[in-house]
Amino acid sequence: MIRNKRAVFLDRDGTINEDLDYVIDPSHFKLLDKVLDGMRLLQQNYFKIIVISNQSGVSRGYFTIHQVDNFHRKMRDELKKGGIEVDGIYFCPHYKNGKVKEYAIDCLCRKPNPGLILQAANDFQLDLKRCFMVGDKILDVEAGIKAGCKSILVLTGKGKEELKNRKAWEIHPHYITRDLLDAAYWIIKTSYNQDV
Ligand SMILES: [Mg+2]
Ligand SMILES: [Zn+2]
């Protein structure tokens, strides 16, 4: 069934939670407005929700994989309080000029590369043409487009700053909007038109 093959990929910092630049302490996790409402609407419409995040702080030596996992446990707990369970969380710990040798590589999974999205698509048997990427940076948009998804820029997090730069963009989002709830409305409308 088509509905099983659809997912919305979400950037983490600045899209789901407040972007505090390399946020790692679970007590600093703060959900953005409208995120729970947006996720709920997507799940009611049979979209899987999969988090796709760059966490180069691991390669830079700011924190460990274990700490990232702890932060994600906190995120799952907070979302659960709002009745939401995300289907997957994928993150890239790499950065080519990092300090921690094993992660200091030029990988294919750091956005704007589409590696994490492609991996999730494989794991969940998704039809990427029916999937969407939502993020607050143009590199999120780019990763989604490279993977064959429609991409949305949200103006939470760093989104407004990104928008100021739009004359320099080489790729463009399919849609730009204020928050995840409005993105969810657009996704549902767009995928309905795609299906009829
Ligand atoms: Mg972000
Ligand atoms: Zn990577």
CSV table of C-alpha atoms and ligand atoms in Angstrom, one decimal:
chain,number,residue,atom,x,y,z
A,1,MET,CA,0.0,0.0,0.0
A,2,ILE,CA,1.2,3.5,-0.9
A,3,ARG,CA,0.6,4.8,2.6
A,4,ASN,CA,3.2,2.5,4.0
A,5,LYS,CA,5.8,3.9,1.7
A,6,ARG,CA,5.5,7.5,2.7
A,7,ALA,CA,7.6,9.3,5.3
A,8,VAL,CA,8.4,12.8,6.3
A,9,PHE,CA,12.1,13.3,7.2
A,10,LEU,CA,12.7,15.9,9.8
A,11,ASP,CA,15.8,17.8,10.6
A,12,ARG,CA,16.3,18.0,14.4
A,13,ASP,CA,17.8,21.2,15.8
A,14,GLY,CA,15.8,24.2,14.7
A,15,THR,CA,13.0,22.1,13.3
A,16,ILE,CA,11.9,19.9,16.2
A,17,ASN,CA,13.7,21.4,19.1
A,18,GLU,CA,15.4,24.7,19.8
A,19,ASP,CA,18.7,25.1,18.0
A,20,LEU,CA,21.2,25.9,20.8
A,21,ASP,CA,24.3,25.2,18.6
A,22,TYR,CA,25.6,21.8,19.5
A,23,VAL,CA,22.9,21.2,22.1
A,24,ILE,CA,23.7,17.9,24.0
A,25,ASP,CA,22.5,18.3,27.6
A,26,PRO,CA,19.1,16.5,27.7
A,27,SER,CA,17.8,19.2,30.2
A,28,HIS,CA,18.3,21.8,27.3
A,29,PHE,CA,15.9,19.9,25.0
A,30,LYS,CA,13.1,22.3,24.2
A,31,LEU,CA,10.3,21.4,21.8
A,32,LEU,CA,9.4,24.1,19.3
A,33,ASP,CA,5.8,25.4,19.0
A,34,LYS,CA,3.5,23.4,16.8
A,35,VAL,CA,5.9,20.5,16.4
A,36,LEU,CA,3.6,18.0,18.2
A,37,ASP,CA,0.6,19.3,16.3
A,38,GLY,CA,2.4,18.9,13.0
A,39,MET,CA,3.7,15.4,13.8
A,40,ARG,CA,0.3,14.3,15.0
A,41,LEU,CA,-1.3,15.5,11.7
A,42,LEU,CA,1.3,13.7,9.7
A,43,GLN,CA,0.9,10.4,11.6
A,44,GLN,CA,-2.9,10.6,11.3
A,45,ASN,CA,-2.3,10.8,7.6
A,46,TYR,CA,-0.1,7.6,7.7
A,47,PHE,CA,3.3,9.3,7.2
A,48,LYS,CA,6.2,7.8,9.0
A,49,ILE,CA,8.3,10.4,10.9
A,50,ILE,CA,12.1,9.9,10.6
A,51,VAL,CA,14.6,12.3,12.1
A,52,ILE,CA,17.7,13.1,10.0
A,53,SER,CA,20.3,15.0,11.8
A,54,ASN,CA,23.9,16.2,11.4
A,55,GLN,CA,25.8,15.8,14.7
A,56,SER,CA,29.3,16.8,13.7
A,57,GLY,CA,29.9,17.7,17.4
A,58,VAL,CA,31.0,14.0,17.7
A,59,SER,CA,33.7,14.4,15.2
A,60,ARG,CA,34.7,17.8,16.6
A,61,GLY,CA,35.1,16.2,20.0
A,62,TYR,CA,32.4,18.2,21.7
A,63,PHE,CA,30.4,15.1,22.7
A,64,THR,CA,30.2,11.4,22.2
A,65,ILE,CA,27.8,9.1,20.3
A,66,HIS,CA,26.6,7.9,23.7
A,67,GLN,CA,25.7,11.5,24.7
A,68,VAL,CA,23.8,11.9,21.4
A,69,ASP,CA,21.9,8.7,22.2
A,70,ASN,CA,21.0,10.1,25.6
A,71,PHE,CA,19.8,13.3,24.1
A,72,HIS,CA,17.6,11.3,21.7
A,73,ARG,CA,16.2,9.3,24.6
A,74,LYS,CA,15.1,12.6,26.1
A,75,MET,CA,13.6,13.7,22.8
A,76,ARG,CA,11.6,10.5,22.5
A,77,ASP,CA,10.4,10.8,26.1
A,78,GLU,CA,9.2,14.4,25.5
A,79,LEU,CA,7.5,13.5,22.3
A,80,LYS,CA,5.8,10.5,23.9
A,81,LYS,CA,4.3,12.9,26.5
A,82,GLY,CA,2.6,14.5,23.5
A,83,GLY,CA,1.5,11.1,22.1
A,84,ILE,CA,4.1,10.9,19.4
A,85,GLU,CA,6.5,8.1,18.6
A,86,VAL,CA,9.0,8.8,15.8
A,87,ASP,CA,9.7,5.9,13.6
A,88,GLY,CA,13.5,6.4,13.3
A,89,ILE,CA,16.3,8.7,14.2
A,90,TYR,CA,19.4,8.8,12.0
A,91,PHE,CA,22.3,11.0,12.6
A,92,CYS,CA,25.7,11.7,11.0
A,93,PRO,CA,28.6,12.0,13.5
A,94,HIS,CA,31.1,12.9,10.9
A,95,TYR,CA,32.9,16.0,9.8
A,96,LYS,CA,36.0,15.9,7.7
A,97,ASN,CA,38.1,18.4,9.6
A,98,GLY,CA,37.1,17.0,13.0
A,99,LYS,CA,39.4,16.0,15.8
A,100,VAL,CA,38.2,12.5,16.6
A,101,LYS,CA,40.0,10.4,14.1
A,102,GLU,CA,37.4,7.7,13.5
A,103,TYR,CA,34.7,10.3,12.7
A,104,ALA,CA,36.9,12.8,10.8
A,105,ILE,CA,35.9,11.6,7.3
A,106,ASP,CA,34.3,13.1,4.3
A,107,CYS,CA,31.2,10.9,4.4
A,108,LEU,CA,28.1,10.5,2.3
A,109,CYS,CA,25.7,10.9,5.2
A,110,ARG,CA,26.4,14.5,6.3
A,111,LYS,CA,23.7,16.7,4.9
A,112,PRO,CA,23.5,18.1,2.2
A,113,ASN,CA,24.5,14.6,1.2
A,114,PRO,CA,21.4,12.3,1.0
A,115,GLY,CA,23.0,9.3,2.6
A,116,LEU,CA,20.9,9.1,5.8
A,117,ILE,CA,17.7,9.6,3.8
A,118,LEU,CA,18.7,6.8,1.4
A,119,GLN,CA,19.5,4.5,4.3
A,120,ALA,CA,16.2,5.2,6.0
A,121,ALA,CA,14.4,4.7,2.6
A,122,ASN,CA,16.1,1.3,2.3
A,123,ASP,CA,15.3,0.3,5.9
A,124,PHE,CA,11.6,1.3,5.7
A,125,GLN,CA,11.1,0.4,2.0
A,126,LEU,CA,10.0,4.0,1.2
A,127,ASP,CA,9.0,5.5,-2.1
A,128,LEU,CA,11.2,8.6,-2.0
A,129,LYS,CA,9.0,10.4,-4.6
A,130,ARG,CA,6.3,10.3,-2.1
A,131,CYS,CA,8.4,11.5,0.8
A,132,PHE,CA,9.2,14.9,2.1
A,133,MET,CA,12.1,16.6,3.9
A,134,VAL,CA,11.6,19.5,6.3
A,135,GLY,CA,14.4,21.5,7.8
A,136,ASP,CA,15.5,25.0,8.8
A,137,LYS,CA,18.6,25.1,6.6
A,138,ILE,CA,19.1,25.0,2.9
A,139,LEU,CA,21.4,22.0,3.4
A,140,ASP,CA,18.3,20.1,4.6
A,141,VAL,CA,16.4,21.1,1.6
A,142,GLU,CA,19.3,20.1,-0.6
A,143,ALA,CA,19.6,16.6,1.0
A,144,GLY,CA,15.9,16.0,0.4
A,145,ILE,CA,16.0,17.1,-3.2
A,146,LYS,CA,19.1,15.0,-3.9
A,147,ALA,CA,17.2,12.0,-2.4
A,148,GLY,CA,14.3,12.7,-4.7
A,149,CYS,CA,11.9,14.1,-2.1
A,150,LYS,CA,10.0,17.3,-2.0
A,151,SER,CA,11.7,19.7,0.4
A,152,ILE,CA,10.3,22.4,2.7
A,153,LEU,CA,12.2,25.1,4.5
A,154,VAL,CA,10.7,26.1,7.9
A,155,LEU,CA,11.4,29.5,9.3
A,156,THR,CA,12.0,28.2,12.8
A,157,GLY,CA,15.5,27.8,14.1
A,158,LYS,CA,18.0,29.2,11.6
A,159,GLY,CA,15.3,29.4,8.9
A,160,LYS,CA,14.9,33.2,8.9
A,161,GLU,CA,18.6,33.7,8.5
A,162,GLU,CA,18.7,31.2,5.6
A,163,LEU,CA,16.0,33.1,3.9
A,164,LYS,CA,18.0,36.3,3.9
A,165,ASN,CA,20.5,34.5,1.8
A,166,ARG,CA,18.1,33.3,-0.8
A,167,LYS,CA,19.6,35.1,-3.8
A,168,ALA,CA,22.7,32.9,-3.3
A,169,TRP,CA,20.7,29.6,-3.2
A,170,GLU,CA,21.5,27.2,-5.9
A,171,ILE,CA,18.6,25.0,-5.1
A,172,HIS,CA,15.2,26.0,-3.9
A,173,PRO,CA,12.7,24.5,-1.5
A,174,HIS,CA,9.3,23.4,-2.9
A,175,TYR,CA,7.7,25.3,-0.1
A,176,ILE,CA,8.7,27.8,2.6
A,177,THR,CA,6.6,28.2,5.7
A,178,ARG,CA,6.6,29.3,9.3
A,179,ASP,CA,6.5,26.1,11.3
A,180,LEU,CA,6.1,22.3,11.2
A,181,LEU,CA,2.3,22.4,11.5
A,182,ASP,CA,1.9,24.5,8.4
A,183,ALA,CA,4.4,22.3,6.6
A,184,ALA,CA,2.3,19.3,7.6
A,185,TYR,CA,-0.8,20.9,6.0
A,186,TRP,CA,1.1,21.5,2.8
A,187,ILE,CA,2.5,18.0,2.7
A,188,ILE,CA,-0.9,16.4,3.1
A,189,LYS,CA,-2.4,18.6,0.4
A,190,THR,CA,0.5,18.0,-1.9
A,191,SER,CA,0.4,14.2,-1.4
A,192,TYR,CA,-3.3,14.1,-1.9
A,193,ASN,CA,-2.9,15.8,-5.3
A,194,GLN,CA,-0.1,13.3,-6.1
A,195,ASP,CA,-2.4,10.4,-5.3
A,196,VAL,CA,-5.5,11.4,-7.3
B,1,MG,MG,18.5,22.5,11.8
B,2,ZN,ZN,28.3,11.0,8.0
